[in-house]
Amino acid sequence: MSEDHENDVAYWRNKAEETERELEDFRESSQMLEKELENSLEQSDKTIKELRLKNNALLLENDTLKDKYDDLQRATEAHISELEEETEQWHKREEDYVKCIRELEQKNDDLERSQRALFTSLAEFETKLNNALERNVFLESELDEKESLKAMVQRLKDEARDLKQEIHVRNKPEPEKNRIVDSNKIEGSDPPPSPGHMPPLKSKIARKTRNFTLALRCIGMRAHKSGDRSDCSDNHESKD
C-alpha cells in the first residue's frame, strides 16, 4: 500500500509539476500575446485616429466638393436656362427673319409685276403718244391742206364770179355797152383796151375752165388722199 501511495503521490506530483510548467508557459505566452494585443490595439487606435482624421478631412472635402457641385450645378442650370432662352429667342428671330424674307420676296414679286405692268403701260402710252403725235402732225398737215383748199376754192369762186360778170357784160346789147363806156369816160377812168389787145372771150373762157377743172381735180385728189389718211389713222386707232 505504501508503494502504491508513493506511486500515486509521485504521479500527481509529476502531474502538478507538468501542469505548473504548462501554466507557466501559458502565462508567458499569454503575456506575450497580451503585449502583442496591446501593441496591436495601440496600432489599431493609432490607425483609427488617422482614419478618423482622414475621414473628417474627406468629409470636409466632400462637403466642400458638394457645395462646389451644388454651386456649379446651379450655375450650369442657370447657364442652360439662359442658353435655352437665347436659343428660343434665336428660333423666334429666325422665324421672324424667315417671315420677313417671305414678305420681302412677296413684295419683290409684287414690285416686279408692278414694274412689268408699268413698263407695259409705258410702252402702250408711248405707242399711243406716238400715234397721237402722228395724228396731230397728220391733222396739222390736213388743216394746212384745208386752208390751202379753202383759199383755192375762194380764188376759184372769185374767178368764176369774174367770169360770169364778164360773160354777162359781153352778152349785153351794144347800146348798154356804149353807155357803160360813156359813163366810164365821164368818170375819167382809163379807156378800155382796144379790140386788138383784148383776148377773145372763148379763149379766155376755155382757159379759166381748164384752170377750174384742174383745181377741182386737185381738190378731189387731195380730198381722196385725206380720206385715205383718215381711214388709215382710224384703222390704226381701232387696232390699238
Short mmCIF file of C-alpha atoms in Angstrom, two decimals:
data_model
loop_
_atom_site.label_atom_id
_atom_site.label_comp_id
_atom_site.label_asym_id
_atom_site.label_seq_id
_atom_site.Cartn_x
_atom_site.Cartn_y
_atom_site.Cartn_z
CA MET A 1 0.00 0.00 0.00
CA SER A 2 2.71 2.40 0.77
CA GLU A 3 4.31 1.79 -2.54
CA ASP A 4 1.05 2.45 -4.32
CA HIS A 5 0.54 5.56 -2.28
CA GLU A 6 4.01 6.77 -3.08
CA ASN A 7 3.48 6.00 -6.70
CA ASP A 8 0.27 7.98 -6.68
CA VAL A 9 1.92 10.87 -4.94
CA ALA A 10 4.79 10.80 -7.38
CA TYR A 11 2.41 10.61 -10.22
CA TRP A 12 0.35 13.54 -9.07
CA ARG A 13 3.47 15.47 -8.12
CA ASN A 14 4.80 14.99 -11.61
CA LYS A 15 1.42 15.83 -12.94
CA ALA A 16 1.30 19.01 -10.88
CA GLU A 17 4.80 19.98 -11.93
CA GLU A 18 3.91 19.37 -15.53
CA THR A 19 0.71 21.37 -15.11
CA GLU A 20 2.66 24.15 -13.40
CA ARG A 21 5.15 24.23 -16.26
CA GLU A 22 2.27 24.34 -18.73
CA LEU A 23 0.69 27.10 -16.69
CA GLU A 24 3.96 28.99 -16.66
CA ASP A 25 4.27 28.53 -20.40
CA PHE A 26 0.68 29.62 -20.74
CA ARG A 27 1.37 32.70 -18.66
CA GLU A 28 4.41 33.56 -20.67
CA SER A 29 2.56 33.06 -23.91
CA SER A 30 -0.40 34.97 -22.50
CA GLN A 31 1.85 37.86 -21.54
CA MET A 32 3.44 37.83 -24.95
CA LEU A 33 0.04 37.64 -26.57
CA GLU A 34 -1.21 40.40 -24.31
CA LYS A 35 1.74 42.58 -25.26
CA GLU A 36 1.13 41.81 -28.92
CA LEU A 37 -2.55 42.58 -28.45
CA GLU A 38 -1.70 45.80 -26.65
CA ASN A 39 0.69 46.75 -29.42
CA SER A 40 -1.88 45.78 -31.99
CA LEU A 41 -4.53 47.70 -30.07
CA GLU A 42 -2.29 50.73 -29.86
CA GLN A 43 -1.56 50.42 -33.56
CA SER A 44 -5.26 49.98 -34.25
CA ASP A 45 -6.09 53.01 -32.11
CA LYS A 46 -3.47 54.98 -33.93
CA THR A 47 -4.78 53.74 -37.27
CA ILE A 48 -8.33 54.52 -36.18
CA LYS A 49 -7.31 58.03 -35.17
CA GLU A 50 -5.56 58.50 -38.51
CA LEU A 51 -8.52 57.09 -40.36
CA ARG A 52 -10.86 59.31 -38.36
CA LEU A 53 -8.73 62.30 -39.23
CA LYS A 54 -8.71 61.24 -42.86
CA ASN A 55 -12.43 60.58 -42.69
CA ASN A 56 -13.05 64.02 -41.22
CA ALA A 57 -10.82 65.56 -43.87
CA LEU A 58 -12.61 63.58 -46.56
CA LEU A 59 -15.98 64.55 -45.11
CA LEU A 60 -14.91 68.19 -45.10
CA GLU A 61 -13.60 67.86 -48.63
CA ASN A 62 -16.79 66.06 -49.58
CA ASP A 63 -18.86 68.89 -48.14
CA THR A 64 -16.70 71.40 -49.97
CA LEU A 65 -16.97 69.47 -53.19
CA LYS A 66 -20.68 69.05 -52.64
CA ASP A 67 -21.04 72.79 -52.13
CA LYS A 68 -18.95 73.39 -55.23
CA TYR A 69 -21.02 70.84 -57.12
CA ASP A 70 -24.22 72.48 -55.96
CA ASP A 71 -22.89 75.89 -56.96
CA LEU A 72 -21.69 74.51 -60.29
CA GLN A 73 -24.99 72.74 -60.83
CA ARG A 74 -26.92 75.91 -60.07
CA ALA A 75 -24.63 77.91 -62.36
CA THR A 76 -24.94 75.24 -65.04
CA GLU A 77 -28.71 75.17 -64.71
CA ALA A 78 -28.80 78.96 -64.88
CA HIS A 79 -26.50 78.92 -67.91
CA ILE A 80 -28.60 76.20 -69.52
CA SER A 81 -31.71 78.26 -68.85
CA GLU A 82 -30.04 81.30 -70.40
CA LEU A 83 -28.95 79.21 -73.37
CA GLU A 84 -32.45 77.81 -73.74
CA GLU A 85 -33.93 81.31 -73.59
CA GLU A 86 -31.33 82.55 -76.04
CA THR A 87 -31.99 79.56 -78.29
CA GLU A 88 -35.71 80.25 -78.11
CA GLN A 89 -35.06 83.90 -78.95
CA TRP A 90 -32.87 82.85 -81.86
CA HIS A 91 -35.57 80.48 -83.08
CA LYS A 92 -38.08 83.30 -82.80
CA ARG A 93 -35.72 85.65 -84.62
CA GLU A 94 -35.14 83.01 -87.26
CA GLU A 95 -38.90 82.59 -87.70
CA ASP A 96 -39.25 86.38 -87.89
CA TYR A 97 -36.40 86.53 -90.42
CA VAL A 98 -37.97 83.76 -92.49
CA LYS A 99 -41.32 85.53 -92.33
CA CYS A 100 -39.67 88.84 -93.22
CA ILE A 101 -37.79 87.20 -96.10
CA ARG A 102 -41.03 85.69 -97.40
CA GLU A 103 -42.76 89.06 -97.12
CA LEU A 104 -39.84 90.73 -98.89
CA GLU A 105 -39.92 88.07 -101.61
CA GLN A 106 -43.67 88.60 -101.98
CA LYS A 107 -43.17 92.38 -102.10
CA ASN A 108 -40.36 91.88 -104.60
CA ASP A 109 -42.64 89.73 -106.77
CA ASP A 110 -45.38 92.35 -106.48
CA LEU A 111 -42.90 95.08 -107.39
CA GLU A 112 -41.65 93.07 -110.35
CA ARG A 113 -45.22 92.52 -111.53
CA SER A 114 -45.97 96.20 -111.00
CA GLN A 115 -42.79 97.10 -112.85
CA ARG A 116 -43.69 94.82 -115.76
CA ALA A 117 -47.22 96.26 -115.80
CA LEU A 118 -45.74 99.77 -115.60
CA PHE A 119 -43.35 99.04 -118.47
CA THR A 120 -46.24 97.59 -120.47
CA SER A 121 -48.41 100.61 -119.70
CA LEU A 122 -45.48 102.89 -120.50
CA ALA A 123 -44.93 101.14 -123.83
CA GLU A 124 -48.64 101.38 -124.60
CA PHE A 125 -48.60 105.03 -123.56
CA GLU A 126 -45.57 105.69 -125.76
CA THR A 127 -47.31 103.93 -128.65
CA LYS A 128 -50.47 105.94 -128.08
CA LEU A 129 -48.40 109.10 -127.70
CA ASN A 130 -46.57 108.42 -130.95
CA ASN A 131 -49.88 107.67 -132.65
CA ALA A 132 -51.32 110.87 -131.21
CA LEU A 133 -48.28 112.82 -132.38
CA GLU A 134 -48.57 111.27 -135.83
CA ARG A 135 -52.28 112.02 -135.85
CA ASN A 136 -51.53 115.57 -134.69
CA VAL A 137 -49.00 116.01 -137.47
CA PHE A 138 -51.49 114.50 -139.90
CA LEU A 139 -54.25 116.80 -138.64
CA GLU A 140 -51.95 119.81 -138.86
CA SER A 141 -50.99 118.91 -142.42
CA GLU A 142 -54.64 118.20 -143.19
CA LEU A 143 -55.56 121.57 -141.66
CA ASP A 144 -52.93 123.27 -143.80
CA GLU A 145 -54.28 121.47 -146.85
CA LYS A 146 -57.82 122.51 -145.92
CA GLU A 147 -56.69 126.11 -145.57
CA SER A 148 -54.97 125.95 -148.93
CA LEU A 149 -58.04 124.26 -150.42
CA LYS A 150 -60.26 126.99 -148.93
CA ALA A 151 -58.02 129.64 -150.46
CA MET A 152 -58.06 127.80 -153.78
CA VAL A 153 -61.85 127.40 -153.68
CA GLN A 154 -62.25 131.08 -152.79
CA ARG A 155 -59.97 132.03 -155.66
CA LEU A 156 -61.92 129.78 -158.00
CA LYS A 157 -65.17 131.31 -156.75
CA ASP A 158 -63.75 134.76 -157.38
CA GLU A 159 -62.59 133.74 -160.85
CA ALA A 160 -65.96 132.14 -161.57
CA ARG A 161 -67.75 135.28 -160.42
CA ASP A 162 -65.49 137.46 -162.54
CA LEU A 163 -66.02 135.12 -165.47
CA LYS A 164 -69.78 135.26 -165.02
CA GLN A 165 -69.66 139.06 -164.85
CA GLU A 166 -67.52 139.20 -167.95
CA ILE A 167 -69.84 136.83 -169.81
CA HIS A 168 -72.79 138.90 -168.66
CA VAL A 169 -71.12 142.08 -169.85
CA ARG A 170 -70.22 140.53 -173.19
CA ASN A 171 -73.74 139.26 -173.70
CA LYS A 172 -75.36 142.69 -173.09
CA PRO A 173 -76.73 144.70 -176.07
CA GLU A 174 -74.47 147.20 -177.76
CA PRO A 175 -76.22 150.42 -176.55
CA GLU A 176 -75.79 149.32 -172.94
CA LYS A 177 -72.11 148.66 -173.54
CA ASN A 178 -71.76 152.09 -175.11
CA ARG A 179 -73.49 153.66 -172.16
CA ILE A 180 -71.14 151.83 -169.86
CA VAL A 181 -68.20 153.03 -171.92
CA ASP A 182 -69.55 156.62 -171.96
CA SER A 183 -70.07 156.53 -168.22
CA ASN A 184 -66.55 155.29 -167.80
CA LYS A 185 -65.30 158.17 -169.92
CA ILE A 186 -67.35 160.70 -167.97
CA GLU A 187 -65.99 159.36 -164.69
CA GLY A 188 -62.44 159.84 -166.03
CA SER A 189 -61.49 156.19 -165.96
CA ASP A 190 -58.94 154.75 -168.33
CA PRO A 191 -60.27 153.81 -171.76
CA PRO A 192 -60.91 150.11 -172.29
CA PRO A 193 -58.35 148.23 -174.23
CA SER A 194 -58.66 148.12 -177.95
CA PRO A 195 -60.24 145.10 -179.55
CA GLY A 196 -56.86 144.12 -180.91
CA HIS A 197 -55.32 143.85 -177.44
CA MET A 198 -58.31 142.16 -175.67
CA PRO A 199 -58.19 138.31 -175.80
CA PRO A 200 -61.14 136.62 -177.38
CA LEU A 201 -63.92 135.61 -174.99
CA LYS A 202 -63.89 131.97 -175.97
CA SER A 203 -60.17 131.53 -175.34
CA LYS A 204 -60.47 133.28 -172.01
CA ILE A 205 -63.46 131.15 -171.01
CA ALA A 206 -61.63 127.99 -172.13
CA ARG A 207 -58.51 128.96 -170.18
CA LYS A 208 -60.49 129.65 -166.99
CA THR A 209 -62.50 126.48 -167.49
CA ARG A 210 -59.27 124.47 -167.75
CA ASN A 211 -57.97 126.17 -164.61
CA PHE A 212 -61.24 125.46 -162.82
CA THR A 213 -61.18 121.81 -163.94
CA LEU A 214 -57.57 121.40 -162.84
CA ALA A 215 -58.38 122.99 -159.50
CA LEU A 216 -61.37 120.69 -158.98
CA ARG A 217 -59.25 117.69 -159.92
CA CYS A 218 -56.55 118.80 -157.46
CA ILE A 219 -59.19 119.28 -154.76
CA GLY A 220 -60.60 115.83 -155.47
CA MET A 221 -57.15 114.22 -155.30
CA ARG A 222 -56.36 115.98 -152.04
CA ALA A 223 -59.75 115.02 -150.60
CA HIS A 224 -59.20 111.40 -151.65
CA LYS A 225 -55.71 111.45 -150.15
CA SER A 226 -57.07 112.99 -146.95
CA GLY A 227 -59.77 110.32 -146.77
CA ASP A 228 -57.19 107.54 -147.18
CA ARG A 229 -55.08 109.00 -144.40
CA SER A 230 -58.12 109.34 -142.16
CA ASP A 231 -59.08 105.70 -142.82
CA CYS A 232 -55.55 104.54 -142.07
CA SER A 233 -55.49 106.57 -138.86
CA ASP A 234 -58.89 105.24 -137.79
CA ASN A 235 -57.85 101.67 -138.54
CA HIS A 236 -54.64 102.13 -136.59
CA GLU A 237 -56.53 103.55 -133.62
CA SER A 238 -59.08 100.73 -133.75
CA LYS A 239 -56.20 98.22 -133.62
CA ASP A 240 -54.81 99.98 -130.57
#
